[in-house]
PDB file of C-alpha atoms in Angstrom:
ATOM      1  CA  MET A 210     164.303  88.077  93.312  1.00 51.00           C
ATOM      2  CA  SER A 211     162.224  85.931  96.221  1.00 57.00           C
ATOM      3  CA  PRO A 212     161.244  87.453  99.948  1.00 57.00           C
ATOM      4  CA  GLY A 213     163.669  85.299 101.308  1.00 59.00           C
ATOM      5  CA  ALA A 214     166.728  86.296  99.022  1.00 54.00           C
ATOM      6  CA  ALA A 215     165.614  89.942 100.144  1.00 48.00           C
ATOM      7  CA  GLY A 216     165.348  88.619 103.297  1.00 55.00           C
ATOM      8  CA  GLU A 217     169.827  87.425 102.951  1.00 59.00           C
ATOM      9  CA  LEU A 218     170.832  90.818 101.375  1.00 49.00           C
ATOM     10  CA  VAL A 219     169.003  92.279 104.427  1.00 51.00           C
ATOM     11  CA  THR A 220     170.964  90.116 106.876  1.00 61.00           C
ATOM     12  CA  GLU A 221     174.295  90.583 105.125  1.00 65.00           C
ATOM     13  CA  LEU A 222     174.193  94.244 104.988  1.00 61.00           C
ATOM     14  CA  SER A 223     173.325  93.982 108.675  1.00 72.00           C
ATOM     15  CA  SER A 224     175.869  91.816 109.521  1.00 76.00           C
ATOM     16  CA  PHE A 225     178.664  94.782 107.397  1.00 69.00           C
ATOM     17  CA  THR A 226     177.057  97.429 109.198  1.00 72.00           C
ATOM     18  CA  LYS A 227     177.593  96.118 112.178  1.00 80.00           C
ATOM     19  CA  PHE A 228     181.162  94.990 111.210  1.00 80.00           C
ATOM     20  CA  ARG A 229     182.405  98.347 109.890  1.00 76.00           C
ATOM     21  CA  ASP A 230     180.610 100.043 112.990  1.00 82.00           C
ATOM     22  CA  ARG A 231     182.588  98.059 114.879  1.00 84.00           C
ATOM     23  CA  ILE A 232     186.113  98.592 112.913  1.00 79.00           C
ATOM     24  CA  ASP A 233     185.453 102.355 113.592  1.00 81.00           C
ATOM     25  CA  VAL A 234     184.861 101.960 117.361  1.00 85.00           C
ATOM     26  CA  LEU A 235     188.774 100.340 116.890  1.00 81.00           C
ATOM     27  CA  LEU A 236     190.278 103.154 114.682  1.00 78.00           C
ATOM     28  CA  ARG A 237     188.542 106.230 117.054  1.00 83.00           C
ATOM     29  CA  ASP A 238     189.934 104.844 119.759  1.00 85.00           C
ATOM     30  CA  LEU A 239     193.090 103.023 118.914  1.00 80.00           C
ATOM     31  CA  LYS A 240     193.559 106.617 117.888  1.00 80.00           C
ATOM     32  CA  THR A 241     192.431 108.360 121.045  1.00 84.00           C
ATOM     33  CA  SER A 242     194.826 106.013 122.901  1.00 84.00           C
ATOM     34  CA  PRO A 243     198.137 106.730 124.621  1.00 80.00           C
ATOM     35  CA  ALA A 244     199.239 103.391 121.997  1.00 74.00           C
ATOM     36  CA  GLY A 245     197.710 106.234 118.974  1.00 76.00           C
ATOM     37  CA  PRO A 246     200.004 107.443 116.419  1.00 70.00           C
ATOM     38  CA  GLY A 247     202.097 110.664 117.269  1.00 70.00           C
ATOM     39  CA  ARG A 248     201.217 109.587 121.123  1.00 75.00           C
ATOM     40  CA  VAL A 249     204.268 107.013 121.625  1.00 70.00           C
ATOM     41  CA  GLY A 250     206.631 109.003 121.625  1.00 71.00           C
ATOM     42  CA  GLN A 251     205.309 112.280 123.093  1.00 74.00           C
ATOM     43  CA  ASP A 252     207.215 111.379 126.710  1.00 72.00           C
ATOM     44  CA  ALA A 253     210.116 110.437 125.053  1.00 73.00           C
ATOM     45  CA  MET A 254     213.171 110.121 127.174  1.00 77.00           C
ATOM     46  CA  GLY A 255     215.876 112.721 126.222  1.00 79.00           C
ATOM     47  CA  ARG A 256     219.055 111.422 126.684  1.00 77.00           C
ATOM     48  CA  ASP A 257     220.347 112.603 129.249  1.00 79.00           C
ATOM     49  CA  ARG A 258     218.225 110.863 131.244  1.00 78.00           C
ATOM     50  CA  PHE A 259     220.100 107.980 130.933  1.00 76.00           C
ATOM     51  CA  GLY A 260     222.887 108.731 132.497  1.00 77.00           C
ATOM     52  CA  GLY A 261     226.882 109.869 131.560  1.00 70.00           C
ATOM     53  CA  GLY A 262     226.692 113.443 130.440  1.00 66.00           C
ATOM     54  CA  LYS A 263     228.223 114.658 127.341  1.00 69.00           C
ATOM     55  CA  GLY A 264     228.697 111.377 126.321  1.00 61.00           C
ATOM     56  CA  GLU A 265     231.437 109.946 128.499  1.00 75.00           C
ATOM     57  CA  TRP A 266     229.064 106.506 128.695  1.00 83.00           C
ATOM     58  CA  SER A 267     229.272 104.834 125.653  1.00 83.00           C
ATOM     59  CA  GLU A 268     226.789 102.378 127.105  1.00 85.00           C
ATOM     60  CA  ALA A 269     224.116 105.125 127.985  1.00 83.00           C
ATOM     61  CA  ASP A 270     224.712 106.175 123.640  1.00 84.00           C
ATOM     62  CA  ALA A 271     223.890 102.130 123.269  1.00 87.00           C
ATOM     63  CA  LEU A 272     220.874 102.379 125.682  1.00 86.00           C
ATOM     64  CA  HIS A 273     219.508 106.030 124.490  1.00 83.00           C
ATOM     65  CA  GLY A 274     219.964 105.182 120.832  1.00 86.00           C
ATOM     66  CA  SER A 275     218.244 101.668 121.491  1.00 89.00           C
ATOM     67  CA  TYR A 276     215.085 102.942 123.159  1.00 85.00           C
ATOM     68  CA  SER A 277     215.306 106.175 120.610  1.00 85.00           C
ATOM     69  CA  LYS A 278     214.805 103.329 117.696  1.00 88.00           C
ATOM     70  CA  VAL A 279     211.888 101.332 119.772  1.00 86.00           C
ATOM     71  CA  ILE A 280     209.605 104.010 120.083  1.00 83.00           C
ATOM     72  CA  LYS A 281     209.914 105.426 116.319  1.00 83.00           C
ATOM     73  CA  GLU A 282     209.021 101.341 115.060  1.00 86.00           C
ATOM     74  CA  LEU A 283     206.176 101.885 117.961  1.00 83.00           C
ATOM     75  CA  GLU A 284     204.714 105.076 115.512  1.00 82.00           C
ATOM     76  CA  GLU A 285     205.379 103.093 113.227  1.00 85.00           C
ATOM     77  CA  LEU A 286     203.565 100.247 114.251  1.00 84.00           C
ATOM     78  CA  SER A 287     201.000 102.420 115.498  1.00 83.00           C
ATOM     79  CA  GLN A 288     200.206 104.609 112.352  1.00 85.00           C
ATOM     80  CA  LEU A 289     200.283 101.082 110.566  1.00 86.00           C
ATOM     81  CA  LEU A 290     197.967  99.277 112.396  1.00 85.00           C
ATOM     82  CA  SER A 291     196.100 102.654 112.368  1.00 85.00           C
ATOM     83  CA  ASP A 292     195.796 102.922 108.468  1.00 88.00           C
ATOM     84  CA  SER A 293     195.544  99.236 108.062  1.00 87.00           C
ATOM     85  CA  ILE A 294     191.782  99.317 110.340  1.00 86.00           C
ATOM     86  CA  GLU A 295     190.898 102.148 108.818  1.00 87.00           C
ATOM     87  CA  GLY A 296     191.745 100.728 104.821  1.00 87.00           C
ATOM     88  CA  MET A 297     189.393  97.702 105.909  1.00 85.00           C
ATOM     89  CA  SER A 298     186.532 100.029 107.328  1.00 84.00           C
ATOM     90  CA  ILE A 299     186.998 101.146 103.493  1.00 86.00           C
ATOM     91  CA  ALA A 300     186.823  97.903 101.968  1.00 85.00           C
ATOM     92  CA  VAL A 301     183.852  96.889 103.997  1.00 82.00           C
ATOM     93  CA  LEU A 302     181.888 100.307 102.548  1.00 83.00           C
ATOM     94  CA  GLY A 303     182.720  99.404  99.219  1.00 85.00           C
ATOM     95  CA  ALA A 304     182.054  95.422  99.494  1.00 82.00           C
ATOM     96  CA  HIS A 305     178.506  97.035 101.134  1.00 79.00           C
ATOM     97  CA  LYS A 306     178.053  99.980  98.550  1.00 82.00           C
ATOM     98  CA  GLY A 307     179.870  98.331  95.105  1.00 85.00           C
ATOM     99  CA  TYR A 308     183.542  99.929  94.582  1.00 81.00           C
ATOM    100  CA  GLU A 309     182.128 102.610  91.265  1.00 85.00           C
ATOM    101  CA  ASN A 310     179.425 103.979  94.757  1.00 87.00           C
ATOM    102  CA  VAL A 311     182.038 104.869  96.566  1.00 87.00           C
ATOM    103  CA  ASP A 312     183.097 108.951  97.119  1.00 90.00           C
ATOM    104  CA  LEU A 313     186.436 109.748  94.983  1.00 92.00           C
ATOM    105  CA  GLU A 314     187.844 111.280  98.797  1.00 93.00           C
ATOM    106  CA  VAL A 315     187.266 107.133 100.201  1.00 91.00           C
ATOM    107  CA  ARG A 316     189.157 105.603  96.789  1.00 90.00           C
ATOM    108  CA  GLY A 317     191.459 107.965  97.486  1.00 93.00           C
ATOM    109  CA  ARG A 318     192.302 108.161 100.645  1.00 93.00           C
ATOM    110  CA  MET A 319     192.277 103.719  99.633  1.00 92.00           C
ATOM    111  CA  LEU A 320     194.892 104.488  97.767  1.00 93.00           C
ATOM    112  CA  ALA A 321     196.827 106.114  99.957  1.00 95.00           C
ATOM    113  CA  ILE A 322     196.823 103.504 102.843  1.00 93.00           C
ATOM    114  CA  GLN A 323     197.644 101.286 100.032  1.00 93.00           C
ATOM    115  CA  ASP A 324     200.847 103.240  99.035  1.00 94.00           C
ATOM    116  CA  GLY A 325     201.746 104.252 102.488  1.00 91.00           C
ATOM    117  CA  MET A 326     201.763  99.716 102.998  1.00 90.00           C
ATOM    118  CA  ASN A 327     203.327  98.819 100.101  1.00 92.00           C
ATOM    119  CA  ALA A 328     206.354 101.847 100.891  1.00 91.00           C
ATOM    120  CA  HIS A 329     206.437  99.959 104.102  1.00 87.00           C
ATOM    121  CA  HIS A 330     206.742  96.598 102.280  1.00 84.00           C
ATOM    122  CA  LYS A 331     209.589  97.457 100.020  1.00 86.00           C
ATOM    123  CA  ALA A 332     211.952  98.820 102.753  1.00 82.00           C
ATOM    124  CA  GLU A 333     211.101  96.176 105.494  1.00 74.00           C
ATOM    125  CA  PRO A 334     213.994  93.930 104.945  1.00 70.00           C
ATOM    126  CA  SER A 335     213.281  90.070 103.770  1.00 64.00           C
ATOM    127  CA  HIS A 336     213.832  87.183 105.844  1.00 61.00           C
ATOM    128  CA  THR A 337     213.975  83.448 104.830  1.00 62.00           C
ATOM    129  CA  SER A 338     211.709  80.970 106.717  1.00 66.00           C
ATOM    130  CA  ASP A 339     214.207  80.072 109.202  1.00 66.00           C
ATOM    131  CA  GLY A 340     214.647  84.213 110.034  1.00 65.00           C
ATOM    132  CA  THR A 341     217.936  84.637 108.023  1.00 63.00           C
ATOM    133  CA  VAL A 342     217.262  88.060 106.723  1.00 58.00           C
ATOM    134  CA  PHE A 343     218.593  88.859 102.409  1.00 48.00           C
TER     135      PHE A 343
END
């Protein structure tokens, strides 16, 4: 290998390492922030906070239902984002080391992330280019 090629490999490795480290910081920050999976809905408001107790006010029921749905969707989005960032970190590691040199546990985590993403996409309704759901 020529000295120039070796220098390019070292530079590429350094770039991969810096990129992976930035991804790891993003993942850690997300998981420990109020937007992290499991923390988004921790302080969710109960139905009684919307007034008209015991279901006497249907508008409050509808508002609470919408609020609960938004919290659930935010929790799911946070988990998807966290998994995506973790998957990107694993992909960078695989690109650097070669997939065959990545630990079996890490490979298993990558497959679990992929399975979760596939399940999420199958559960989502499909949209046409004009936004119509089919």
